XYZ file of C-alpha atoms in Angstrom:
469
model
C -0.303 -91.893 2.185
C 1.930 -94.411 3.307
C 5.640 -92.929 3.705
C 8.674 -95.382 2.823
C 11.994 -94.456 3.788
C 14.627 -93.732 0.669
C 17.785 -95.313 2.192
C 20.502 -93.305 0.002
C 18.460 -90.969 -1.359
C 19.760 -87.159 0.021
C 16.235 -85.399 0.439
C 13.666 -86.410 3.167
C 10.832 -88.513 2.936
C 7.417 -86.512 3.499
C 4.789 -89.270 1.689
C 1.961 -88.929 4.312
C -1.585 -89.952 4.458
C -4.080 -87.605 3.315
C -7.878 -87.856 3.039
C -7.886 -86.657 -0.199
C -10.846 -88.054 -1.129
C -12.226 -85.795 -4.614
C -16.137 -83.945 -4.088
C -16.764 -86.418 -6.972
C -16.144 -90.114 -8.069
C -15.358 -90.828 -11.713
C -17.791 -93.203 -13.576
C -16.528 -96.895 -13.125
C -14.427 -96.053 -9.938
C -14.054 -98.509 -7.442
C -13.226 -97.464 -3.907
C -11.866 -99.394 -1.166
C -14.702 -101.044 1.788
C -14.954 -97.706 3.166
C -14.697 -95.519 -0.151
C -11.280 -94.412 0.836
C -8.862 -94.007 -2.491
C -5.538 -95.677 -1.512
C -2.943 -93.303 -1.727
C 0.583 -95.514 -1.709
C 4.417 -94.647 -1.961
C 6.072 -97.341 -2.961
C 9.668 -96.146 -4.537
C 11.507 -99.702 -4.401
C 8.054 -101.455 -5.396
C 7.404 -99.895 -8.750
C 6.504 -102.671 -10.820
C 4.863 -104.447 -7.480
C 0.871 -104.299 -6.402
C -0.628 -101.454 -4.374
C -0.610 -101.598 -0.201
C -3.602 -101.244 1.792
C -6.362 -98.856 1.472
C -6.543 -95.743 3.761
C -10.206 -95.283 4.832
C -11.965 -91.668 4.557
C -15.275 -90.102 4.688
C -18.029 -92.169 2.371
C -18.228 -90.247 -0.828
C -22.065 -88.370 -1.872
C -25.083 -90.286 -3.079
C -25.084 -90.511 -7.166
C -28.103 -88.085 -8.386
C -29.834 -89.475 -11.162
C -30.722 -87.334 -13.370
C -31.513 -86.190 -17.358
C -28.646 -84.655 -19.059
C -27.876 -80.785 -18.329
C -27.162 -78.677 -21.344
C -24.095 -76.572 -21.709
C -24.797 -73.321 -19.510
C -23.938 -70.828 -21.573
C -21.963 -67.665 -19.811
C -23.911 -64.831 -19.370
C -22.859 -60.858 -20.897
C -21.856 -58.990 -18.294
C -24.868 -56.850 -17.603
C -27.541 -56.868 -14.983
C -25.404 -58.740 -12.616
C -23.904 -57.200 -9.576
C -20.613 -55.967 -9.894
C -18.302 -59.371 -9.061
C -20.647 -61.647 -9.861
C -20.717 -61.104 -13.439
C -17.891 -63.287 -14.105
C -19.697 -66.465 -12.518
C -23.101 -66.111 -13.729
C -24.352 -68.293 -16.242
C -27.629 -68.927 -17.867
C -30.006 -71.472 -16.030
C -30.266 -74.633 -18.500
C -34.480 -75.598 -18.750
C -33.856 -78.969 -17.418
C -31.460 -77.843 -14.716
C -33.016 -80.109 -11.133
C -35.094 -77.651 -9.034
C -33.289 -76.069 -5.529
C -33.785 -78.126 -2.284
C -35.126 -76.279 0.611
C -31.605 -74.460 1.090
C -32.023 -72.888 -2.325
C -29.102 -75.235 -3.602
C -29.139 -77.021 -7.055
C -26.986 -80.364 -7.199
C -26.020 -81.763 -10.590
C -23.346 -84.144 -10.905
C -21.760 -83.418 -7.529
C -21.609 -79.384 -8.672
C -23.900 -77.057 -6.710
C -25.157 -74.549 -7.905
C -27.470 -71.182 -6.790
C -30.047 -68.787 -8.203
C -28.869 -65.106 -8.614
C -31.859 -63.624 -10.399
C -34.912 -65.130 -12.690
C -33.266 -67.540 -15.266
C -29.830 -67.418 -13.872
C -27.071 -69.225 -11.616
C -24.011 -69.282 -10.043
C -21.653 -72.503 -9.454
C -20.727 -72.434 -5.550
C -18.332 -73.931 -3.759
C -18.789 -74.819 0.521
C -15.687 -73.284 1.998
C -14.817 -75.510 4.780
C -17.471 -73.387 7.239
C -20.631 -74.938 7.676
C -23.539 -73.018 5.853
C -21.025 -70.939 3.556
C -20.544 -71.003 0.166
C -18.702 -68.796 -2.644
C -19.255 -67.969 -5.740
C -16.267 -70.339 -8.152
C -15.197 -70.679 -11.944
C -14.961 -74.493 -12.996
C -11.336 -74.164 -13.472
C -10.611 -72.898 -9.825
C -9.259 -75.554 -7.650
C -10.827 -73.649 -4.942
C -14.027 -71.215 -4.383
C -11.869 -67.820 -4.858
C -15.234 -65.756 -5.971
C -17.546 -63.779 -2.883
C -19.462 -65.092 -0.358
C -23.448 -65.830 -0.923
C -26.385 -65.691 0.877
C -29.447 -67.146 0.783
C -32.402 -65.593 0.953
C -35.662 -67.462 1.553
C -38.205 -64.886 0.017
C -37.190 -64.247 -2.839
C -35.027 -67.899 -3.098
C -32.491 -66.123 -4.684
C -28.921 -65.926 -3.534
C -26.573 -62.455 -3.014
C -24.175 -60.702 -2.271
C -25.436 -59.027 0.496
C -26.689 -61.088 4.276
C -30.420 -61.150 4.932
C -31.497 -58.772 7.884
C -34.419 -60.480 9.788
C -37.033 -57.328 11.011
C -37.336 -57.287 14.375
C -40.836 -56.427 15.912
C -41.121 -52.633 17.458
C -40.043 -52.680 21.073
C -37.959 -55.918 20.377
C -34.230 -55.116 19.797
C -31.712 -56.842 21.859
C -28.336 -55.180 20.960
C -25.704 -57.551 21.851
C -21.729 -57.714 20.802
C -21.661 -61.455 19.955
C -17.781 -60.818 19.029
C -17.450 -59.903 22.781
C -19.415 -63.465 23.816
C -17.689 -65.634 21.971
C -14.446 -64.387 22.665
C -15.216 -64.272 26.585
C -16.766 -67.838 26.061
C -13.648 -68.853 24.337
C -11.207 -67.528 26.864
C -13.340 -69.350 29.667
C -12.968 -72.529 27.832
C -9.199 -72.132 27.175
C -8.818 -71.759 30.924
C -10.387 -74.779 31.627
C -9.888 -76.649 28.661
C -7.896 -76.643 25.762
C -8.115 -80.023 23.876
C -10.627 -79.538 20.976
C -13.787 -80.688 20.369
C -14.088 -84.008 17.685
C -12.339 -86.264 20.790
C -12.984 -89.663 19.122
C -15.186 -88.721 16.207
C -14.760 -90.692 13.241
C -11.113 -89.008 11.854
C -9.463 -90.202 14.836
C -11.259 -93.363 14.541
C -9.984 -94.477 11.545
C -6.519 -93.532 12.508
C -6.899 -95.522 15.426
C -7.357 -98.922 12.837
C -3.889 -98.003 11.534
C -2.456 -98.405 15.454
C -2.963 -97.371 19.289
C -3.822 -93.436 19.544
C -1.677 -92.752 22.686
C -1.685 -88.978 22.791
C -3.697 -85.858 22.656
C -1.679 -82.590 22.489
C 1.968 -82.119 22.692
C 1.346 -81.927 26.368
C 0.592 -85.768 26.295
C 3.781 -86.566 24.237
C 7.203 -87.758 26.238
C 9.216 -84.483 26.567
C 12.085 -85.314 23.677
C 9.125 -86.112 21.204
C 7.107 -83.142 22.083
C 10.552 -80.952 21.751
C 11.423 -83.078 18.077
C 7.322 -81.740 17.085
C 8.142 -78.276 17.968
C 11.648 -77.887 16.930
C 10.315 -79.275 13.128
C 7.546 -76.516 13.312
C 9.781 -74.130 13.625
C 12.010 -75.502 10.887
C 8.828 -75.178 9.150
C 8.821 -71.278 9.773
C 12.062 -70.656 8.900
C 11.690 -72.342 5.120
C 8.606 -70.250 4.309
C 9.733 -67.107 6.527
C 13.225 -67.359 4.118
C 11.096 -68.253 1.281
C 8.664 -65.120 1.619
C 11.957 -62.938 2.011
C 13.359 -64.138 -1.282
C 10.274 -63.118 -3.118
C 10.285 -60.333 -1.712
C 13.666 -59.656 -2.578
C 12.930 -60.365 -6.082
C 16.462 -62.525 -7.118
C 16.912 -62.320 -10.447
C 18.102 -66.210 -9.818
C 14.374 -66.741 -8.547
C 13.367 -66.405 -11.916
C 15.141 -70.117 -12.762
C 13.971 -71.866 -9.508
C 10.486 -70.572 -10.268
C 10.339 -72.043 -13.944
C 11.818 -75.245 -12.301
C 8.900 -75.792 -9.785
C 6.110 -73.684 -12.451
C 7.915 -74.426 -15.653
C 7.564 -71.565 -18.536
C 4.481 -70.187 -17.515
C 5.388 -69.224 -14.172
C 4.655 -65.467 -14.193
C 0.895 -66.320 -14.525
C 0.985 -68.194 -10.769
C 4.034 -66.858 -9.034
C 1.784 -64.194 -7.344
C -0.337 -67.089 -6.079
C 2.838 -69.275 -4.835
C 3.739 -65.951 -3.116
C 0.257 -66.046 -1.120
C 0.404 -69.993 -0.041
C 4.077 -69.095 1.524
C 2.357 -66.312 3.279
C -0.035 -68.817 4.160
C 2.409 -71.599 5.211
C 4.366 -69.269 7.383
C 1.184 -68.322 9.679
C -0.392 -71.603 9.890
C 3.204 -72.743 11.082
C 3.063 -70.301 13.689
C -0.438 -70.709 14.877
C 0.413 -74.952 15.093
C 3.318 -73.123 17.536
C 0.519 -71.051 19.631
C -1.952 -71.895 22.538
C -4.524 -73.366 20.273
C -1.722 -75.626 18.272
C -0.746 -77.475 20.215
C -3.577 -79.502 21.204
C -3.798 -80.397 17.257
C -1.494 -83.010 17.280
C -1.907 -86.300 18.139
C 0.414 -89.348 18.918
C -0.219 -92.995 17.030
C 2.363 -96.092 17.754
C 1.652 -97.375 14.518
C 4.039 -100.458 13.139
C 5.308 -98.578 9.819
C 7.416 -95.654 8.468
C 4.360 -93.169 7.559
C 5.709 -89.855 9.501
C 2.621 -87.604 9.968
C -0.665 -87.329 7.971
C -3.984 -85.111 8.238
C -7.508 -85.731 6.789
C -8.592 -82.445 4.379
C -11.597 -82.794 5.743
C -10.885 -82.815 9.452
C -12.101 -79.102 10.583
C -10.006 -79.200 13.626
C -6.882 -79.330 11.308
C -5.332 -82.097 13.326
C -1.708 -83.887 13.001
C -1.444 -87.247 13.764
C 2.197 -88.319 14.283
C 3.934 -91.946 14.515
C 5.830 -91.825 17.507
C 7.456 -94.687 15.874
C 8.998 -92.352 12.969
C 10.026 -89.063 14.371
C 13.251 -87.518 12.839
C 14.534 -84.583 13.200
C 14.667 -82.749 9.237
C 12.719 -85.437 8.339
C 9.151 -84.506 10.053
C 9.884 -80.735 9.224
C 9.149 -81.107 5.400
C 6.296 -83.752 5.946
C 4.387 -81.419 8.069
C 4.775 -78.319 5.777
C 3.752 -80.707 2.933
C 0.201 -81.266 5.158
C -0.327 -78.099 6.624
C -0.886 -76.923 3.031
C -3.693 -79.250 2.421
C -5.639 -76.966 4.937
C -8.328 -74.395 4.545
C -10.585 -73.071 7.341
C -9.556 -74.331 10.875
C -10.893 -73.853 13.648
C -9.324 -71.979 16.391
C -7.090 -71.081 13.934
C -6.930 -67.210 11.870
C -5.136 -68.322 9.358
C -6.623 -69.820 5.989
C -4.682 -72.303 4.244
C -3.899 -72.883 0.587
C -6.546 -75.951 0.037
C -3.443 -77.558 -1.894
C -4.236 -80.666 -3.322
C -1.906 -83.848 -4.055
C -2.121 -83.952 -7.863
C 2.012 -85.485 -8.313
C 4.613 -85.891 -5.851
C 8.371 -85.106 -6.111
C 10.899 -87.464 -5.417
C 14.662 -87.995 -6.928
C 15.141 -91.861 -6.860
C 12.009 -92.047 -9.104
C 13.187 -89.633 -12.182
C 14.547 -92.358 -14.133
C 10.515 -93.101 -14.765
C 10.384 -89.728 -16.286
C 10.460 -89.054 -19.757
C 13.611 -87.171 -19.778
C 17.507 -88.108 -20.324
C 18.457 -86.718 -17.110
C 17.685 -84.758 -14.099
C 19.804 -81.684 -13.379
C 21.203 -81.796 -9.821
C 20.453 -78.870 -6.997
C 20.796 -78.635 -3.766
C 17.444 -79.462 -3.110
C 16.639 -82.841 -5.297
C 13.350 -82.479 -5.625
C 13.761 -79.358 -8.102
C 15.415 -81.585 -10.914
C 12.311 -84.271 -10.937
C 9.943 -81.099 -10.987
C 11.611 -79.136 -13.398
C 11.566 -82.171 -15.837
C 7.969 -82.846 -15.059
C 6.900 -78.744 -15.721
C 8.875 -79.450 -18.975
C 6.365 -82.327 -20.521
C 8.234 -85.431 -18.644
C 5.461 -86.596 -16.938
C 4.738 -90.600 -17.242
C 2.216 -93.044 -16.195
C 4.720 -95.350 -14.806
C 6.290 -92.107 -12.370
C 2.421 -91.562 -11.042
C 1.765 -95.233 -10.510
C 5.068 -95.680 -8.655
C 3.134 -93.340 -6.097
C -0.452 -94.463 -5.674
C -2.834 -96.371 -7.683
C -5.629 -93.560 -7.184
C -5.586 -90.976 -9.154
C -8.585 -88.971 -9.284
C -7.080 -85.847 -7.894
C -4.594 -85.649 -11.081
C -7.468 -86.400 -13.363
C -10.440 -84.183 -12.050
C -7.664 -81.457 -11.850
C -6.325 -81.626 -15.676
C -10.802 -82.392 -16.725
C -11.657 -79.127 -14.586
C -8.833 -77.258 -16.174
C -9.791 -78.070 -19.683
C -13.553 -78.113 -19.068
C -13.363 -81.754 -20.327
C -15.338 -84.445 -19.179
C -14.333 -86.732 -15.784
C -14.085 -90.507 -17.685
C -10.538 -89.132 -18.860
C -8.359 -91.862 -18.952
C -5.168 -91.854 -17.431
C -2.601 -91.768 -20.297
C -5.114 -89.231 -22.252
C -4.614 -87.154 -18.917
C -0.888 -87.522 -18.744
C -0.640 -86.145 -22.523
C -2.888 -83.260 -22.022
C -0.855 -82.585 -18.914
C 2.494 -82.864 -21.092
C 0.921 -80.406 -23.951
C -0.332 -77.755 -21.767
C 2.748 -75.088 -20.348
C -0.626 -73.809 -18.928
C -2.026 -76.440 -16.851
C 1.033 -77.716 -15.725
C 1.605 -74.170 -13.684
C -1.953 -74.803 -12.307
C -1.763 -78.071 -11.390
C 1.940 -77.419 -9.997
C 0.899 -74.144 -8.078
C -1.793 -76.130 -6.124
C 0.124 -79.213 -5.426
C 1.559 -79.313 -2.288
C 4.794 -80.871 -3.172
C 5.370 -78.728 -5.791
C 4.825 -76.123 -3.182
C 6.578 -76.865 -0.135
C 9.871 -77.685 -2.183
C 10.029 -74.453 -4.315
C 9.726 -73.159 -0.975
C 12.754 -74.756 0.330
C 14.495 -74.030 -3.158
C 13.544 -70.675 -2.273
C 14.994 -70.179 1.241
C 18.573 -72.243 0.184
C 18.425 -69.478 -2.499
C 17.744 -66.832 0.065
C 20.750 -68.061 2.642
C 22.991 -68.511 -0.398
C 22.877 -64.975 -0.986
C 22.820 -63.692 2.967
C 26.222 -65.651 3.307
C 27.641 -64.249 0.073
C 26.609 -61.008 1.444
C 28.167 -61.620 4.735
C 31.451 -62.863 2.963
C 31.888 -59.507 0.921
C 31.568 -57.738 3.925
C 34.489 -59.181 5.395
C 36.523 -58.915 1.981
C 35.416 -55.095 2.091
C 36.560 -54.835 5.979
């Protein structure tokens, strides 16, 4: 999404382009020429038309089949332990499994775990790896499943090949991989993926001028490193605030996650820890090569493509500002899941809605509370049920992420109208908390508010110590 400068605003702008293409398309949805949903931030053009579409990967081909009968949750009996809560009774008209043992229906994937029993699965981002999932989950949180071609079922146990006697070879694969990676690191740090579809897409917007921080001018590389350190500080301080269990933290939680914040605070803490670990890895040996420089005539600060397994940041060299880039980088890295060369797995956050204090007048709320982090007041109004269609339209003309988030959580059809989805969102505190804790803007600004709280506590403690002396 494009970032537009906000003159007079006290908060940095961090609306960046992101490949947030949903895994399915709403009926009647018309993508842009290359199948990319629009994602445009226009705070000063609320009533005007949209911005240019952003390319992304083509959507999956449509699948035609008969109506799928409602899957029934099976009683917790013959299914293996941790799969019991995911087990569904297979409808008679479910499409047959393909050669990989996958049954695909309406862009959802099911696998057989026993005769007549199926489980919904989602691919984790690692090729060929599938985890059990619930419809209400944004990302697959269940155990990894493995396909057994002989029985044509999926289980928790990895299938073991039966070697012929006398032909067993004992090889430490992990040690071999480490050696290859070490040799590769000595010779060539640039990741695979050069000139791939993501770089091609970015190059359509401007000129690709740098791969890796070493190819940026020294002063620009220094800004990126400094802003990455600022991102780490945000998440680290937020983590300290969470660990200290400050009484004032409850007010921050309620501002960003609503009255049902107790149900999602642990997930927020997990996302903060993941964000801190990611910001460190981006400063490490493999992270330096994940920053690509683009010269683009716009005020987009930075963006990444969610489906890019390499986790690369595309930095607009014409819009690099200290104090602004850090929140943008923190927002974007929260979108990641698995990244090659990294041990950390990102929280896979989505873009359901954005936070901007200048657009608070479009919310259904009389006045916004004023905080050190202005975005907190906006989120507080939204979490109290003040979201409006006008506010959502101020950022983008494509609302599939929000619509799918509402429909998935409530288990209703995918053809919701935007106003109906907003009404459901405003009426359901649990839904609001669920979407907010999986929303990149809510996470990064909640972390920043927790950082502010933590530093104020440290400052007051220091002043108290001076008085005691």
